Amino acid sequence: GIQVEQSPPDLILQEGANSTLRCNFSDSVNNLQWFHQNPWGQLINLFYIPSGTKQNGRLSATTVATERYSLLYISSSQTTDSGVYFCAVVFSLGGSQGNLIFGKGTKLSVKP
Amino acid sequence: DSGVTQTPKHLITATGQRVTLRCSPRSGDLSVYWYQQSLDQGLQFLIQYYNGEERAKGNILERFSAQQFPDLHSELNLSSLELGDSALYFCASSVGISGRDTQYFGPGTRLTVL
């Protein structure tokens, strides 16, 4: 069925470490977005990336649409990076009608 | 700041009551989406409006309804509230209808039903 799977579910890092978060999706997509939900509950747009590679400061993302996965890289992590990272997609055929389908998220804790 | 505004930020009410959540989309965006985030269900799509018309429905209960007004702001009405309706409700907006555009999320309304 239609699925968005994120791994790992939990990640604990020391400040300054790098990390890679993964999102697998079950079918072709029209839209893929990465979000950071901070401890106050706000959902912050990180990337719109249905294919290709983008970079924004210490964050970068790559989506390989043909292999149905996306990666979010966080370099030199800071305590403010803590929170939950969500991947969300709009599937091209069925399963969604323009709305995003979210994965369960990766909970990141960065220790000082 | 995403440009999407939601009011109120917090809402505490009792079972059986009715509440209205309000959303103003980003300037120029015609689509409005409502999502619910609960501990057990995660982030789920409720309903989408485009330029005043309902376009798609997700896991929205019959006790819930929504509308989009001519000025494009949207309201989500929740009635006969139950404890399980306690959740964070997000509104998102995008330019078009296809789902190919970036969806920008508001800060959310945290609903607590006691």
Short mmCIF file of C-alpha atoms in Angstrom, two decimals:
data_model
loop_
_atom_site.label_atom_id
_atom_site.label_comp_id
_atom_site.label_asym_id
_atom_site.label_seq_id
_atom_site.Cartn_x
_atom_site.Cartn_y
_atom_site.Cartn_z
CA GLY A 1 0.00 0.00 0.00
CA ILE A 2 0.87 3.67 0.08
CA GLN A 3 3.72 4.15 2.52
CA VAL A 4 6.20 6.71 3.74
CA GLU A 5 8.80 5.21 6.02
CA GLN A 6 11.45 7.13 7.92
CA SER A 7 14.55 5.86 9.64
CA PRO A 8 15.92 5.84 12.21
CA PRO A 9 12.97 6.56 14.52
CA ASP A 10 15.28 8.04 17.16
CA LEU A 11 18.75 9.55 16.97
CA ILE A 12 20.94 10.94 19.74
CA LEU A 13 24.01 12.97 18.76
CA GLN A 14 26.71 14.99 20.40
CA GLU A 15 26.91 18.60 19.31
CA GLY A 16 29.12 18.90 16.24
CA ALA A 17 28.34 15.45 14.84
CA ASN A 18 26.87 14.78 11.39
CA SER A 19 23.79 12.71 10.65
CA THR A 20 21.77 11.26 7.80
CA LEU A 21 18.00 10.75 7.95
CA ARG A 22 16.27 8.56 5.42
CA CYS A 23 12.79 8.57 3.88
CA ASN A 24 11.54 5.71 1.70
CA PHE A 25 8.33 6.04 -0.26
CA SER A 26 6.33 3.36 -2.00
CA ASP A 27 5.44 5.03 -5.32
CA SER A 28 6.34 7.93 -7.60
CA VAL A 29 5.77 11.37 -6.13
CA ASN A 30 4.85 14.85 -7.33
CA ASN A 31 6.06 16.50 -4.16
CA LEU A 32 8.41 15.66 -1.33
CA GLN A 33 9.01 18.01 1.56
CA TRP A 34 11.19 17.80 4.66
CA PHE A 35 10.05 19.52 7.85
CA HIS A 36 11.51 20.18 11.27
CA GLN A 37 9.06 20.23 14.15
CA ASN A 38 10.64 22.13 16.98
CA PRO A 39 9.92 21.48 20.68
CA TRP A 40 7.19 24.14 20.58
CA GLY A 41 5.31 22.21 17.90
CA GLN A 42 5.98 24.47 14.93
CA LEU A 43 6.42 22.72 11.57
CA ILE A 44 9.21 24.44 9.68
CA ASN A 45 9.73 23.88 5.97
CA LEU A 46 13.26 22.70 5.25
CA PHE A 47 13.15 21.58 1.63
CA TYR A 48 10.79 21.05 -1.27
CA ILE A 49 12.65 18.32 -3.13
CA PRO A 50 10.71 15.83 -5.31
CA SER A 51 14.01 15.12 -7.08
CA GLY A 52 17.62 16.25 -7.09
CA THR A 53 19.81 17.84 -4.46
CA LYS A 54 19.51 21.06 -2.49
CA GLN A 55 21.57 22.70 0.21
CA ASN A 56 20.74 25.32 2.81
CA GLY A 57 23.54 26.09 5.22
CA ARG A 58 24.35 23.02 7.31
CA LEU A 59 21.42 21.11 5.87
CA SER A 60 21.21 19.38 2.54
CA ALA A 61 18.80 16.93 0.96
CA THR A 62 18.87 14.50 -1.91
CA THR A 63 15.93 12.71 -3.49
CA VAL A 64 16.51 9.81 -5.87
CA ALA A 65 13.02 9.56 -7.34
CA THR A 66 13.76 6.49 -9.49
CA GLU A 67 14.79 4.55 -6.38
CA ARG A 68 12.08 6.07 -4.17
CA TYR A 69 14.10 7.51 -1.34
CA SER A 70 15.23 10.83 0.04
CA LEU A 71 18.04 11.67 2.44
CA LEU A 72 18.39 14.64 4.76
CA TYR A 73 21.93 15.48 5.88
CA ILE A 74 22.64 17.55 8.96
CA SER A 75 26.24 18.60 9.44
CA SER A 76 27.91 20.05 12.54
CA SER A 77 24.71 19.55 14.52
CA GLN A 78 23.67 22.09 17.16
CA THR A 79 21.33 21.74 20.13
CA THR A 80 18.80 23.87 18.25
CA ASP A 81 18.56 21.10 15.64
CA SER A 82 16.75 18.93 18.20
CA GLY A 83 13.17 18.04 17.41
CA VAL A 84 11.34 15.75 15.03
CA TYR A 85 12.10 15.64 11.33
CA PHE A 86 9.26 14.67 9.00
CA CYS A 87 9.28 13.62 5.41
CA ALA A 88 5.98 14.12 3.57
CA VAL A 89 4.98 13.28 0.00
CA VAL A 90 2.23 13.76 -2.54
CA PHE A 91 1.97 10.59 -4.56
CA SER A 92 1.58 10.93 -8.34
CA LEU A 93 -1.09 8.27 -8.77
CA GLY A 94 -3.76 7.69 -6.15
CA GLY A 95 -3.21 7.65 -2.41
CA SER A 96 -3.40 11.41 -2.11
CA GLN A 97 -5.17 14.22 -3.92
CA GLY A 98 -2.64 17.01 -3.54
CA ASN A 99 -2.43 16.51 0.20
CA LEU A 100 0.80 15.51 1.92
CA ILE A 101 1.19 12.06 3.44
CA PHE A 102 3.59 12.15 6.37
CA GLY A 103 6.04 9.61 7.69
CA LYS A 104 6.20 8.94 11.41
CA GLY A 105 9.28 11.13 11.80
CA THR A 106 12.81 10.86 13.19
CA LYS A 107 13.24 12.27 16.69
CA LEU A 108 16.66 13.93 16.95
CA SER A 109 18.25 14.89 20.24
CA VAL A 110 21.50 16.85 20.13
CA LYS A 111 23.41 16.87 23.42
CA PRO A 112 25.77 19.73 24.34
CA ASP B 1 7.52 32.92 9.53
CA SER B 2 5.68 30.93 6.85
CA GLY B 3 3.12 33.67 6.14
CA VAL B 4 0.26 31.38 7.18
CA THR B 5 -1.54 32.55 10.31
CA GLN B 6 -3.74 30.55 12.64
CA THR B 7 -5.86 31.60 15.58
CA PRO B 8 -6.16 30.88 18.39
CA LYS B 9 -2.80 29.36 19.38
CA HIS B 10 -4.31 27.43 22.25
CA LEU B 11 -7.86 26.36 23.01
CA ILE B 12 -9.10 24.55 26.09
CA THR B 13 -12.69 23.39 26.15
CA ALA B 14 -14.96 20.70 27.52
CA THR B 15 -16.43 17.58 25.98
CA GLY B 16 -19.57 18.20 23.97
CA GLN B 17 -18.61 21.76 23.06
CA ARG B 18 -18.05 23.31 19.63
CA VAL B 19 -15.02 25.34 18.55
CA THR B 20 -13.89 27.18 15.43
CA LEU B 21 -10.28 27.34 14.28
CA ARG B 22 -9.26 30.04 11.83
CA CYS B 23 -6.57 30.13 9.16
CA SER B 24 -5.34 32.84 6.80
CA PRO B 25 -3.24 31.54 3.91
CA ARG B 26 -0.14 33.17 2.46
CA SER B 27 -0.82 36.05 0.13
CA GLY B 28 -1.51 34.66 -3.34
CA ASP B 29 -2.16 31.07 -2.22
CA LEU B 30 -5.53 29.67 -3.28
CA SER B 31 -5.33 26.22 -1.66
CA VAL B 32 -5.85 25.65 2.04
CA TYR B 33 -5.30 22.30 3.74
CA TRP B 34 -6.16 21.23 7.27
CA TYR B 35 -4.11 18.58 9.07
CA GLN B 36 -4.45 17.03 12.51
CA GLN B 37 -1.52 15.84 14.61
CA SER B 38 -2.36 13.50 17.47
CA LEU B 39 -0.11 11.26 19.53
CA ASP B 40 -1.65 8.03 18.28
CA GLN B 41 -2.40 8.92 14.63
CA GLY B 42 0.52 11.16 13.73
CA LEU B 43 0.01 13.89 11.13
CA GLN B 44 -3.10 13.28 9.05
CA PHE B 45 -4.81 15.20 6.28
CA LEU B 46 -8.36 16.33 7.01
CA ILE B 47 -9.65 18.45 4.13
CA GLN B 48 -8.57 20.75 1.28
CA TYR B 49 -10.20 23.83 -0.21
CA TYR B 50 -9.23 25.60 -3.40
CA ASN B 51 -10.54 29.07 -4.17
CA GLY B 52 -13.61 28.57 -2.02
CA GLU B 53 -14.51 25.05 -3.08
CA GLU B 54 -13.92 21.77 -1.27
CA ARG B 55 -11.48 19.69 -3.33
CA ALA B 56 -10.43 16.70 -1.26
CA LYS B 57 -11.33 14.97 1.97
CA GLY B 58 -9.18 12.82 4.15
CA ASN B 59 -9.84 11.30 7.54
CA ILE B 60 -12.25 13.98 8.64
CA LEU B 61 -14.97 13.05 11.09
CA GLU B 62 -18.60 13.92 10.35
CA ARG B 63 -18.58 16.12 13.47
CA PHE B 64 -15.97 18.29 11.76
CA SER B 65 -16.63 20.71 8.93
CA ALA B 66 -14.75 23.45 7.17
CA GLN B 67 -15.22 26.25 4.70
CA GLN B 68 -13.15 28.74 2.75
CA PHE B 69 -14.46 32.26 2.43
CA PRO B 70 -14.24 34.69 -0.53
CA ASP B 71 -11.21 36.39 1.06
CA LEU B 72 -9.62 32.88 1.09
CA HIS B 73 -9.37 32.52 4.84
CA SER B 74 -10.65 29.19 6.13
CA GLU B 75 -12.37 27.97 9.26
CA LEU B 76 -12.44 24.46 10.70
CA ASN B 77 -15.45 23.76 12.91
CA LEU B 78 -15.26 20.95 15.45
CA SER B 79 -18.46 19.99 17.25
CA SER B 80 -19.59 17.53 19.93
CA LEU B 81 -15.99 17.43 21.04
CA GLU B 82 -14.55 14.28 22.59
CA LEU B 83 -11.40 13.73 24.60
CA GLY B 84 -9.81 12.09 21.59
CA ASP B 85 -10.13 15.29 19.56
CA SER B 86 -7.34 16.83 21.62
CA ALA B 87 -4.58 17.46 19.09
CA LEU B 88 -2.53 20.03 17.24
CA TYR B 89 -4.41 21.31 14.19
CA PHE B 90 -2.39 22.75 11.35
CA CYS B 91 -3.45 24.77 8.37
CA ALA B 92 -1.26 24.83 5.27
CA SER B 93 -1.50 26.77 2.05
CA SER B 94 -0.14 26.48 -1.45
CA VAL B 95 -0.50 28.31 -4.74
CA GLY B 96 -2.18 25.61 -6.78
CA ILE B 97 -4.26 22.51 -6.46
CA SER B 98 -2.12 19.75 -7.91
CA GLY B 99 0.08 19.09 -4.90
CA ARG B 100 3.20 19.96 -6.90
CA ASP B 101 3.68 23.22 -5.03
CA THR B 102 5.35 23.77 -1.68
CA GLN B 103 2.87 23.64 1.17
CA TYR B 104 3.57 26.17 3.91
CA PHE B 105 2.31 25.42 7.40
CA GLY B 106 0.93 27.75 10.01
CA PRO B 107 1.99 27.63 13.67
CA GLY B 108 -0.95 25.39 14.60
CA THR B 109 -3.78 25.52 17.12
CA ARG B 110 -3.36 23.28 20.15
CA LEU B 111 -6.79 21.99 21.20
CA THR B 112 -7.27 20.43 24.62
CA VAL B 113 -10.62 18.82 25.39
CA LEU B 114 -11.22 18.19 29.10
#
